[in-house]
């Protein structure tokens, strides 16, 4: 069921309206300035994607401060440990967090966090990855299956008939990992079934760990006697792991490799000719949307938070108000027009370590 997105001016007015009675608590008047309000921002890991510490967290903190500088943000990173993420959630609740914005390390682990928050009278916003087995107050992410579709379509468009593909998937215990994989298969399976392409090797990567991804790619190359023409890697970290394995066999630059997150390293690898494409997601837009919803929830404005969503998503337990943003395929040809133009990175950062002739943006 679709809902209208609340106009930015209307949201700003709602958040700026002052309390009618001096000293009224924020819970009684959602628009009142925050007093001792806290919001937790809980990240899953650094190995699965370095963007969480370098992009998501600072963007989220900046957005919360812009809305209400009195709100404290409690940040935590589980570093690939679901139990640690639950402990961080419990600690944040103990320290008075009214809202937990959680990128769950696993979809199921997020349900335990929702249960803890419910018991404490707090709200949970699922961020970047869905929570299953419980109902968070909202879900903010990208169309993750479309990410896999963009990666699969790139290989389908670029590979010659009969080419062999290896798929080094992410962690399928996480909702995004499953969705990336499903999207790629949605595009590539018809080609595999018709013989247009061949699926030579496939492996899932626990925790999106690059070391495990590199090992899987090495095993795939051994199995295929190096006869592979394209590789699905779900993000730039695993793409780099794949390229490391290819480089050891002098295959880098000869095999198409996908990625995601438009990291500086990934974009540099594209310019160097080792990685073929990445998928850009406007992390600032995602983090800012999450901040607006979290602040509204922290101030008791559930209706205002829901108005900021545009769709509902069925997570298997029920319908969750959601905002799903669009990812964009990025190749050498549109790095400047997409990534740099959006302010996500700069030419100097992307080109660090590259020869001048490689950095043509």
XYZ file of C-alpha atoms in Angstrom:
361
model
C 0.000 0.000 0.000
C 1.501 3.312 -1.064
C 1.570 6.395 1.128
C 2.390 9.966 0.178
C 5.845 11.185 1.182
C 5.580 14.123 3.598
C 6.840 17.327 1.994
C 10.149 18.537 3.488
C 8.584 21.909 4.389
C 5.770 20.215 6.281
C 8.214 18.042 8.205
C 10.397 21.022 9.052
C 7.336 22.897 10.350
C 6.260 19.927 12.447
C 9.691 19.565 14.008
C 10.088 23.301 14.625
C 6.696 24.019 16.297
C 7.309 25.045 19.910
C 5.522 23.608 22.943
C 2.516 25.657 24.053
C 3.242 25.225 27.740
C 6.710 25.936 29.076
C 8.290 22.796 30.517
C 6.017 20.351 28.637
C 7.892 17.081 28.064
C 8.810 16.063 24.516
C 6.645 12.954 24.800
C 3.559 15.151 25.296
C 4.484 17.466 22.411
C 6.444 15.743 19.602
C 7.597 19.106 18.258
C 9.211 20.237 21.509
C 13.007 20.565 21.568
C 14.647 17.395 22.836
C 15.741 17.283 26.446
C 17.953 14.322 27.288
C 16.736 12.379 24.252
C 19.053 9.716 22.856
C 18.996 7.708 19.628
C 21.249 4.715 19.014
C 22.832 4.001 15.638
C 23.946 0.365 15.567
C 26.115 -0.886 12.706
C 26.744 -4.542 11.783
C 30.460 -4.683 10.946
C 33.401 -3.043 9.230
C 34.635 -6.022 7.195
C 31.273 -6.417 5.444
C 31.381 -2.793 4.241
C 33.617 0.039 5.436
C 30.907 2.564 4.483
C 29.156 2.222 7.843
C 31.905 3.960 9.812
C 33.106 6.291 7.053
C 29.753 7.340 5.556
C 26.587 6.171 7.314
C 27.520 7.100 10.872
C 28.777 10.639 10.182
C 25.880 11.332 7.804
C 23.369 10.113 10.391
C 24.940 12.107 13.219
C 25.062 15.214 11.021
C 21.403 14.848 10.045
C 20.222 14.369 13.643
C 22.211 17.403 14.768
C 20.689 19.499 11.968
C 17.176 18.555 13.090
C 17.779 18.922 16.823
C 21.277 19.506 18.245
C 20.075 18.507 21.723
C 19.628 14.848 20.773
C 22.500 12.550 21.640
C 23.501 9.804 19.192
C 24.892 6.597 20.694
C 26.885 4.766 18.000
C 27.935 1.123 18.116
C 29.508 -1.373 15.722
C 28.969 -5.105 16.276
C 32.004 -6.003 14.130
C 30.307 -9.096 12.778
C 28.965 -10.431 16.077
C 25.182 -10.709 16.450
C 25.477 -11.231 20.209
C 27.605 -8.099 20.517
C 24.995 -6.130 18.571
C 22.295 -7.256 20.997
C 24.501 -6.219 23.932
C 25.036 -2.807 22.336
C 21.288 -2.442 21.953
C 20.726 -3.359 25.602
C 23.396 -0.862 26.669
C 21.810 1.896 24.584
C 18.397 1.178 26.110
C 19.896 1.227 29.604
C 21.371 4.622 28.761
C 17.983 5.972 27.793
C 17.832 5.548 24.014
C 14.259 6.066 22.802
C 14.959 4.808 19.291
C 17.398 2.201 17.984
C 18.377 2.575 14.331
C 19.757 -0.863 13.564
C 21.499 -2.327 10.544
C 21.135 -5.936 11.711
C 24.102 -8.269 11.320
C 21.556 -11.004 10.609
C 17.872 -10.529 9.822
C 16.867 -12.831 12.672
C 19.174 -11.232 15.252
C 17.344 -7.971 14.700
C 14.184 -9.564 16.104
C 15.830 -9.947 19.516
C 16.687 -6.259 19.472
C 13.075 -5.357 18.675
C 11.907 -7.502 21.594
C 14.301 -5.728 23.978
C 13.225 -2.320 22.683
C 9.525 -3.172 22.983
C 10.049 -4.195 26.601
C 11.756 -0.871 27.292
C 9.119 1.196 25.509
C 11.517 2.156 22.712
C 11.223 1.979 18.920
C 13.415 0.263 16.336
C 14.127 1.431 12.801
C 15.614 -1.244 10.524
C 18.381 0.414 8.530
C 19.844 -0.849 5.246
C 18.811 -4.450 6.031
C 15.427 -5.856 6.935
C 14.564 -7.292 10.333
C 12.604 -10.544 10.280
C 10.644 -12.247 13.044
C 9.468 -8.991 14.611
C 7.916 -5.689 13.580
C 10.193 -2.632 13.670
C 8.565 0.800 13.519
C 10.053 1.484 10.080
C 12.507 0.173 7.496
C 14.893 2.391 5.495
C 17.027 0.906 2.737
C 17.596 0.627 -0.973
C 15.929 -1.718 -3.404
C 18.477 -4.401 -2.625
C 17.218 -6.953 -5.124
C 17.658 -4.317 -7.816
C 21.338 -4.069 -6.826
C 21.783 -7.711 -7.815
C 19.748 -7.145 -10.961
C 22.043 -4.299 -12.041
C 25.094 -6.495 -11.464
C 23.604 -9.443 -13.318
C 22.444 -7.275 -16.213
C 25.922 -5.838 -16.611
C 27.410 -9.315 -17.094
C 24.560 -10.391 -19.348
C 25.102 -7.343 -21.568
C 28.884 -7.553 -21.688
C 29.767 -11.253 -21.785
C 29.898 -13.204 -25.056
C 27.696 -16.285 -25.599
C 29.002 -19.355 -23.772
C 30.968 -17.348 -21.200
C 31.440 -18.826 -17.735
C 30.346 -16.923 -14.636
C 31.413 -17.367 -11.010
C 29.189 -16.006 -8.252
C 30.906 -15.031 -5.004
C 27.780 -14.042 -3.086
C 27.581 -12.232 0.238
C 26.233 -13.437 3.568
C 22.801 -14.935 2.990
C 21.968 -14.918 6.702
C 21.446 -11.175 6.188
C 18.452 -9.876 4.257
C 20.576 -7.700 1.930
C 22.858 -10.642 1.142
C 19.888 -12.794 0.170
C 18.368 -9.978 -1.881
C 21.588 -9.192 -3.791
C 21.904 -12.872 -4.679
C 18.241 -13.205 -5.656
C 18.456 -10.152 -7.920
C 21.528 -11.448 -9.744
C 19.944 -14.874 -10.219
C 16.724 -13.288 -11.468
C 18.652 -11.824 -14.404
C 21.215 -14.563 -14.985
C 19.236 -17.771 -14.422
C 17.401 -17.594 -17.755
C 20.781 -17.227 -19.484
C 22.181 -20.171 -17.511
C 19.168 -22.315 -18.372
C 19.299 -21.474 -22.071
C 23.052 -22.005 -22.337
C 23.656 -18.364 -23.213
C 25.964 -18.274 -20.153
C 27.356 -20.969 -17.858
C 27.350 -20.912 -14.063
C 30.736 -22.434 -13.334
C 31.061 -21.830 -9.602
C 29.018 -20.301 -6.787
C 29.746 -19.676 -3.132
C 28.190 -17.676 -0.277
C 30.479 -15.595 1.943
C 29.839 -15.514 5.727
C 29.938 -11.972 7.049
C 30.854 -10.632 3.581
C 34.404 -11.349 4.783
C 36.915 -10.490 2.013
C 39.380 -13.141 3.219
C 36.721 -15.831 2.862
C 35.682 -14.373 -0.479
C 39.238 -14.516 -1.789
C 39.537 -18.130 -0.674
C 36.268 -19.001 -2.426
C 37.427 -17.343 -5.643
C 40.718 -19.221 -5.525
C 38.793 -22.471 -5.157
C 36.557 -21.491 -8.063
C 39.525 -20.727 -10.293
C 41.081 -24.077 -9.441
C 37.829 -25.888 -10.204
C 37.433 -24.060 -13.520
C 41.121 -24.215 -14.482
C 41.043 -20.401 -14.670
C 38.360 -20.515 -17.382
C 36.059 -17.796 -16.068
C 34.992 -14.645 -17.887
C 32.759 -12.880 -15.367
C 32.327 -12.720 -11.592
C 29.380 -11.524 -9.537
C 30.781 -9.887 -6.408
C 28.048 -8.218 -4.316
C 30.152 -5.333 -2.994
C 33.468 -3.608 -3.571
C 35.128 -5.347 -0.630
C 34.463 -8.779 -2.113
C 35.261 -7.449 -5.581
C 38.726 -6.525 -4.315
C 39.091 -10.013 -2.830
C 38.128 -11.531 -6.188
C 40.596 -9.261 -8.009
C 43.368 -10.288 -5.604
C 42.733 -13.931 -6.498
C 42.615 -13.092 -10.213
C 45.827 -11.043 -10.021
C 47.731 -13.996 -8.574
C 46.879 -15.849 -11.802
C 47.473 -12.852 -14.084
C 43.777 -12.656 -14.895
C 43.051 -9.200 -13.483
C 41.652 -6.894 -16.139
C 40.695 -9.896 -18.265
C 37.650 -10.951 -16.220
C 34.559 -8.796 -15.661
C 33.968 -8.158 -11.941
C 30.949 -6.428 -10.404
C 30.748 -4.555 -7.095
C 28.672 -2.245 -4.935
C 29.030 0.813 -2.649
C 31.125 2.991 -4.962
C 34.036 2.986 -2.527
C 37.097 5.026 -3.419
C 39.084 1.788 -3.717
C 36.421 0.229 -5.915
C 36.155 3.263 -8.170
C 39.940 3.416 -8.431
C 39.954 -0.251 -9.401
C 37.417 0.505 -12.124
C 39.635 3.272 -13.505
C 42.625 0.921 -13.363
C 40.687 -1.642 -15.401
C 40.500 -4.372 -12.767
C 36.891 -3.946 -11.612
C 34.181 -3.464 -14.218
C 31.328 -1.734 -12.392
C 29.922 -0.876 -9.009
C 26.506 0.119 -7.714
C 26.121 3.552 -6.169
C 23.694 4.130 -3.339
C 23.202 7.619 -1.936
C 24.145 6.866 1.667
C 23.551 10.479 2.642
C 19.934 10.237 1.456
C 19.471 6.954 3.333
C 21.047 8.199 6.574
C 19.181 11.518 6.441
C 15.835 9.785 5.925
C 16.578 7.454 8.831
C 17.498 10.416 11.030
C 14.240 12.246 10.259
C 12.167 9.167 11.084
C 14.174 8.381 14.219
C 13.849 11.930 15.570
C 10.101 11.928 14.952
C 9.765 8.605 16.784
C 11.969 9.789 19.650
C 9.642 12.773 20.120
C 6.564 10.569 20.085
C 5.419 11.578 16.606
C 4.640 8.127 15.211
C 2.278 9.520 12.583
C 4.927 11.949 11.357
C 7.482 9.152 11.130
C 5.106 6.941 9.161
C 4.314 9.805 6.801
C 7.979 9.858 5.789
C 7.701 6.327 4.395
C 6.309 5.561 0.950
C 5.525 1.833 0.907
C 4.884 -1.084 3.219
C 7.060 -4.194 3.183
C 5.918 -7.600 4.420
C 8.799 -9.023 6.476
C 7.045 -12.328 7.184
C 5.654 -11.135 10.505
C 3.596 -8.235 9.228
C 3.673 -5.049 7.208
C 6.404 -2.524 7.988
C 6.296 1.120 6.826
C 9.301 1.545 4.545
C 11.280 3.894 2.358
C 13.268 2.124 -0.379
C 15.692 4.209 -2.428
C 16.986 3.496 -5.939
C 20.543 2.211 -6.609
C 22.463 3.272 -9.729
C 24.934 1.280 -11.845
C 28.313 3.009 -12.163
C 31.037 2.345 -14.717
C 34.119 4.264 -15.797
C 31.922 6.373 -18.056
C 29.648 7.875 -15.394
C 31.747 8.069 -12.205
C 32.005 11.858 -12.499
C 28.336 12.403 -13.337
C 26.999 10.157 -10.565
C 29.421 9.759 -7.668
C 31.445 12.979 -7.779
C 28.512 15.170 -8.797
C 26.524 13.878 -5.808
C 29.353 14.866 -3.461
C 29.967 11.285 -2.340
C 33.675 11.419 -3.179
C 36.240 13.494 -5.033
C 38.551 12.944 -7.969
C 41.592 13.212 -5.703
C 40.337 10.486 -3.367
C 39.312 8.155 -6.165
C 42.534 8.631 -8.087
C 44.897 8.268 -5.115
C 47.667 5.880 -6.135
C 46.688 5.797 -9.808
C 48.841 6.930 -12.680
C 47.730 10.196 -14.275
C 46.746 8.471 -17.514
C 44.391 6.181 -15.588
C 42.529 9.005 -13.904
C 40.508 10.439 -16.745
C 37.298 11.742 -15.208
